[in-house]
DNA sequence: TTACATAGTATCAAAAAAGGAACTATTAGG
DNA sequence: CCTAATAGTTCCTTTTTTGATACTATGTAA
């Protein structure tokens, strides 16, 4: 743990605020994994998301310079979303989260199921 | 980005869910930085938190095996909170978040203030 | 006996986030 | 003229999260 880390003016919170929420991490992950996706392709990838929520969060992520939005002048409309170069800097963080999460699932298993038979040597 | 990473059964979300929220990261950070703290010491470290929120989140973090709670049988009461060994495994993640957050603050600066004078060589 | 300190609970109110359903613009094709 | 496709927007409701304030238990010390 960084010793200059200060829980008040807090960069950890700054970081979290850019991509937490019910949908943002999933949207970002999909763009990491699939590259460029159209609006409806994202919807298919995230079946439970409502159109409204998808639009709102895409707009916010765009504001934050994490994703870019490219509109093609055609009908029916075509809009493509992808990570910006800056958005891609979240990659290592996503990996770290992924790994900790994976380990956490294992930890949950060991917590839920205590040994049925006590080890006689303990 | 991990190629086996799958936005559906998603470990990133699993990880985030264990410590996101308005107060949890700050509580954890304080325990990382200060080690063991009593209830009221935590309150002083986090001036804006309401007693209720502190209690609720401490209980949740304890449930999750991220922190431990030690009650001393004395009056007035004394209750100490600290990270569990498992809680300490969040350290590298906190550091990664801290670093990305720090960089993000710089990025925000460069976004907010576009050059007043265009570089004639660009 | 009264006040004090610590670590809480209990209740109700407010605010923030998310959900649901319906509606829109555009144009190509039949 | 009607329909279909895409990427939205509008309006309203529900759920979730926080906030605000007051109240409690208990032993010690004045």
Coordinates of C-alpha atoms (C1' of nucleotides) in Angstrom, one line a residue:
Chain A
X1 CA 0.0 0.0 0.0
X2 CA 1.3 3.4 -1.1
X3 CA 2.4 5.3 2.0
X4 CA 1.4 8.6 0.4
X5 CA -2.1 7.3 -0.1
X6 CA -4.5 9.6 1.6
X7 CA -8.1 8.5 2.0
X8 CA -9.3 12.1 1.8
X9 CA -8.3 13.7 -1.5
X10 CA -8.7 10.2 -2.9
X11 CA -7.6 8.9 -6.2
X12 CA -9.1 5.5 -5.6
X13 CA -12.5 7.1 -5.5
X14 CA -11.7 9.2 -8.6
X15 CA -10.8 6.0 -10.5
X16 CA -13.9 4.1 -9.3
X17 CA -16.2 6.9 -10.1
X18 CA -15.2 6.8 -13.8
X19 CA -16.5 3.3 -14.4
X20 CA -18.6 2.0 -11.6
X21 CA -22.3 1.5 -11.8
X22 CA -24.6 -1.3 -12.8
X23 CA -23.8 -1.1 -16.5
X24 CA -20.6 0.8 -17.2
X25 CA -18.2 -1.9 -16.4
X26 CA -20.1 -4.3 -18.6
X27 CA -20.3 -1.9 -21.5
X28 CA -16.5 -1.3 -21.2
X29 CA -15.7 -5.0 -20.9
X30 CA -17.7 -5.7 -24.1
X31 CA -15.8 -3.1 -26.0
X32 CA -12.5 -4.5 -24.6
X33 CA -13.5 -8.0 -25.7
X34 CA -15.3 -7.2 -29.0
X35 CA -13.7 -4.1 -30.2
X36 CA -16.1 -1.9 -32.2
X37 CA -19.8 -2.5 -31.7
X38 CA -23.0 -0.9 -33.0
X39 CA -25.7 0.2 -30.6
X40 CA -27.9 -2.8 -31.1
X41 CA -24.9 -5.2 -31.0
X42 CA -24.2 -3.9 -27.6
X43 CA -27.8 -4.4 -26.6
X44 CA -27.6 -8.0 -27.7
X45 CA -24.4 -8.5 -25.7
X46 CA -26.1 -7.1 -22.6
X47 CA -29.6 -8.5 -22.9
X48 CA -31.0 -7.1 -19.6
X49 CA -30.0 -3.5 -20.3
X50 CA -32.8 -1.1 -21.2
X51 CA -32.3 1.1 -24.3
X52 CA -32.5 4.1 -22.1
X53 CA -29.7 3.0 -19.7
X54 CA -27.5 2.0 -22.6
X55 CA -27.9 5.4 -24.2
X56 CA -27.3 7.3 -20.9
X57 CA -24.2 5.3 -20.0
X58 CA -22.7 5.5 -23.5
X59 CA -23.1 9.2 -23.4
X60 CA -21.4 9.5 -20.1
X61 CA -18.5 7.3 -21.1
X62 CA -18.1 9.4 -24.2
X63 CA -18.1 12.5 -22.1
X64 CA -15.4 11.0 -20.0
X65 CA -13.3 10.3 -23.1
X66 CA -13.4 6.6 -22.5
X67 CA -15.3 5.6 -25.6
X68 CA -15.8 7.1 -29.0
X69 CA -19.0 7.3 -31.0
X70 CA -19.0 7.3 -34.8
X71 CA -22.2 8.1 -36.6
X72 CA -22.6 7.1 -40.2
X73 CA -24.8 9.3 -42.3
X74 CA -27.2 6.6 -43.6
X75 CA -30.6 5.2 -43.1
X76 CA -31.4 3.2 -41.0
X77 CA -28.8 4.8 -38.7
X78 CA -25.5 3.2 -38.0
X79 CA -23.5 4.2 -34.9
X80 CA -20.4 2.5 -33.8
X81 CA -18.9 2.5 -30.4
X82 CA -15.3 1.7 -29.4
X83 CA -12.8 2.4 -26.7
X84 CA -10.6 5.5 -27.1
X85 CA -6.9 5.3 -26.7
X86 CA -7.4 6.7 -23.3
X87 CA -10.2 4.2 -22.5
X88 CA -7.7 1.4 -23.3
X89 CA -5.6 2.5 -20.4
X90 CA -8.2 0.9 -18.2
X91 CA -7.0 -2.5 -19.5
X92 CA -4.6 -3.3 -16.7
X93 CA -7.1 -2.3 -14.1
X94 CA -9.8 -4.5 -15.7
X95 CA -7.4 -7.4 -15.6
X96 CA -6.5 -6.8 -12.0
X97 CA -10.2 -6.6 -11.1
X98 CA -10.9 -9.8 -13.2
X99 CA -8.2 -11.7 -11.3
X100 CA -9.2 -10.5 -7.9
X101 CA -12.8 -11.4 -8.7
X102 CA -11.9 -14.8 -9.9
X103 CA -10.0 -15.4 -6.7
X104 CA -12.9 -14.0 -4.7
X105 CA -15.3 -16.6 -6.2
X106 CA -13.0 -19.3 -4.9
X107 CA -12.8 -17.6 -1.5
X108 CA -16.5 -17.5 -1.3
X109 CA -16.6 -21.3 -1.9
X110 CA -14.2 -22.0 0.9
X111 CA -16.3 -19.7 3.2
X112 CA -19.6 -21.2 2.4
X113 CA -18.6 -24.8 2.8
X114 CA -16.8 -25.4 6.1
X115 CA -15.4 -28.9 6.4
X116 CA -18.1 -31.4 7.3
X117 CA -15.7 -33.5 9.3
X118 CA -13.2 -31.7 11.5
X119 CA -9.5 -32.5 10.8
X120 CA -8.6 -34.6 13.9
X121 CA -5.1 -33.2 13.7
X122 CA -6.1 -29.6 14.2
Chain B
X1 CA -7.0 -7.7 -21.8
X2 CA -7.5 -11.4 -20.9
X3 CA -8.9 -13.2 -23.9
X4 CA -10.9 -15.6 -21.8
X5 CA -12.6 -12.6 -20.2
X6 CA -16.3 -12.9 -20.6
X7 CA -18.5 -9.9 -20.0
X8 CA -21.3 -12.2 -18.9
X9 CA -20.4 -14.4 -15.9
X10 CA -18.2 -11.5 -15.0
X11 CA -15.5 -11.5 -12.4
X12 CA -14.8 -7.8 -12.8
X13 CA -18.3 -7.1 -11.5
X14 CA -17.8 -9.7 -8.8
X15 CA -14.7 -7.8 -7.6
X16 CA -16.3 -4.4 -7.9
X17 CA -19.4 -5.5 -5.9
X18 CA -17.3 -6.3 -2.9
X19 CA -16.0 -2.8 -2.3
X20 CA -17.8 -0.2 -4.3
X21 CA -20.2 2.3 -2.9
X22 CA -19.9 5.7 -1.5
X23 CA -18.2 4.7 1.7
X24 CA -16.7 1.2 1.4
X25 CA -13.6 2.1 -0.5
X26 CA -12.9 5.0 2.0
X27 CA -13.4 2.8 5.0
X28 CA -11.0 0.2 3.5
X29 CA -8.4 2.8 2.6
X30 CA -8.4 4.1 6.1
X31 CA -7.8 0.7 7.5
X32 CA -5.0 0.1 4.9
X33 CA -3.4 3.4 5.9
X34 CA -4.0 3.4 9.6
X35 CA -4.2 -0.3 10.5
X36 CA -6.5 -0.8 13.5
X37 CA -9.1 1.8 14.3
X38 CA -11.9 2.1 16.7
X39 CA -15.4 3.0 15.6
X40 CA -15.1 6.7 16.6
X41 CA -11.6 7.0 15.2
X42 CA -13.0 5.9 11.8
X43 CA -15.7 8.5 12.2
X44 CA -13.2 11.2 12.7
X45 CA -11.2 10.0 9.7
X46 CA -14.3 10.2 7.5
X47 CA -16.0 13.3 8.8
X48 CA -19.0 13.3 6.4
X49 CA -20.1 9.7 7.1
X50 CA -23.2 9.2 9.2
X51 CA -23.0 6.8 12.1
X52 CA -25.6 4.7 10.5
X53 CA -23.8 4.3 7.2
X54 CA -20.6 3.5 9.0
X55 CA -22.2 0.8 11.0
X56 CA -24.0 -0.7 8.0
X57 CA -20.9 -0.8 5.9
X58 CA -18.7 -2.1 8.6
X59 CA -21.1 -5.0 9.1
X60 CA -21.2 -5.7 5.4
X61 CA -17.4 -5.7 5.1
X62 CA -17.2 -8.0 8.1
X63 CA -19.7 -10.3 6.4
X64 CA -17.5 -10.4 3.4
X65 CA -14.5 -11.3 5.5
X66 CA -12.7 -8.2 4.4
X67 CA -12.4 -6.7 7.9
X68 CA -12.5 -8.0 11.4
X69 CA -14.3 -6.6 14.4
X70 CA -13.0 -7.1 17.9
X71 CA -15.2 -6.1 20.9
X72 CA -13.6 -5.5 24.2
X73 CA -15.7 -6.2 27.3
X74 CA -15.5 -2.9 28.9
X75 CA -17.5 0.3 29.5
X76 CA -17.7 2.5 27.7
X77 CA -17.5 0.1 24.8
X78 CA -14.4 -0.4 22.7
X79 CA -14.6 -2.0 19.3
X80 CA -11.6 -2.2 17.0
X81 CA -11.7 -2.7 13.3
X82 CA -8.9 -3.9 11.0
X83 CA -8.4 -5.7 7.7
X84 CA -8.4 -9.4 7.7
X85 CA -5.6 -11.3 5.9
X86 CA -8.1 -11.7 3.1
X87 CA -8.9 -8.1 3.1
X88 CA -5.3 -7.3 2.6
X89 CA -5.3 -9.1 -0.7
X90 CA -7.1 -6.0 -2.0
X91 CA -3.9 -4.0 -1.6
X92 CA -2.6 -4.4 -5.1
X93 CA -5.9 -3.5 -6.5
X94 CA -6.2 -0.4 -4.4
X95 CA -2.8 0.6 -5.6
X96 CA -3.7 0.1 -9.2
X97 CA -6.9 2.1 -8.7
X98 CA -4.9 4.8 -6.9
X99 CA -2.4 5.1 -9.8
X100 CA -5.0 5.1 -12.5
X101 CA -7.0 7.7 -10.6
X102 CA -3.9 9.9 -10.2
X103 CA -3.3 9.7 -13.9
X104 CA -7.0 10.4 -14.6
X105 CA -6.8 13.7 -12.7
X106 CA -4.0 14.8 -15.0
X107 CA -6.0 13.6 -18.0
X108 CA -8.9 15.7 -16.8
X109 CA -6.6 18.8 -16.7
X110 CA -5.5 18.3 -20.3
X111 CA -9.1 17.9 -21.4
X112 CA -10.4 20.9 -19.6
X113 CA -7.7 23.3 -20.8
X114 CA -7.2 23.0 -24.6
X115 CA -4.2 25.0 -25.8
X116 CA -5.0 28.7 -26.0
X117 CA -2.7 29.1 -28.9
X118 CA -2.5 26.5 -31.6
X119 CA 0.8 25.0 -32.3
X120 CA 1.7 26.4 -35.7
X121 CA 3.6 23.2 -36.5
X122 CA 0.5 21.0 -36.2
Chain C
dT1 C1' -28.0 10.9 41.1
dT2 C1' -26.5 12.9 37.4
dA3 C1' -23.8 13.4 33.7
dC4 C1' -20.4 11.3 30.4
dA5 C1' -18.4 8.3 27.0
dT6 C1' -18.7 4.7 23.3
dA7 C1' -20.9 2.1 20.0
dG8 C1' -24.4 1.4 18.5
dT9 C1' -30.4 1.2 16.9
dA10 C1' -34.8 2.9 15.2
dT11 C1' -37.6 5.6 12.3
dC12 C1' -38.8 8.4 8.7
dA13 C1' -37.4 11.5 4.7
dA14 C1' -34.8 12.7 0.6
dA15 C1' -32.2 11.8 -3.2
dA16 C1' -30.1 9.0 -6.7
dA17 C1' -30.3 5.2 -9.8
dA18 C1' -32.7 2.1 -12.6
dG19 C1' -36.9 0.2 -14.9
dG20 C1' -40.9 0.3 -18.3
dA21 C1' -43.5 1.5 -22.0
dA22 C1' -44.5 4.2 -25.7
dC23 C1' -43.1 7.5 -29.2
dT24 C1' -39.9 9.7 -33.1
dA25 C1' -37.1 10.5 -37.5
dT26 C1' -35.5 8.9 -41.7
dT27 C1' -35.6 6.4 -46.0
dA28 C1' -35.5 2.2 -48.7
dG29 C1' -38.4 -1.4 -50.5
dG30 C1' -42.8 -3.5 -51.9
Chain D
dC1 C1' -49.2 4.3 -49.1
dC2 C1' -47.5 1.0 -45.8
dT3 C1' -44.0 -1.4 -43.5
dA4 C1' -39.5 -2.3 -41.6
dA5 C1' -34.9 -1.1 -39.4
dT6 C1' -31.8 1.6 -36.3
dA7 C1' -30.8 4.6 -32.8
dG8 C1' -32.5 7.0 -30.2
dT9 C1' -36.0 10.3 -26.7
dT10 C1' -39.9 11.2 -23.4
dC11 C1' -42.4 10.6 -19.4
dC12 C1' -43.5 8.4 -15.4
dT13 C1' -42.8 4.7 -11.7
dT14 C1' -40.2 1.8 -8.7
dT15 C1' -36.2 0.5 -6.2
dT16 C1' -32.0 1.3 -3.9
dT17 C1' -29.0 4.1 -1.3
dT18 C1' -28.2 7.9 1.9
dG19 C1' -29.3 11.4 5.2
dA20 C1' -31.2 13.4 9.5
dT21 C1' -32.5 13.1 14.0
dA22 C1' -33.5 11.0 18.1
dC23 C1' -33.0 7.2 21.2
dT24 C1' -30.5 3.1 24.0
dA25 C1' -27.3 0.3 27.2
dT26 C1' -23.8 0.3 30.7
dG27 C1' -20.3 1.2 34.1
dT28 C1' -17.4 5.1 35.9
dA29 C1' -16.6 9.4 38.1
dA30 C1' -18.0 13.8 40.2

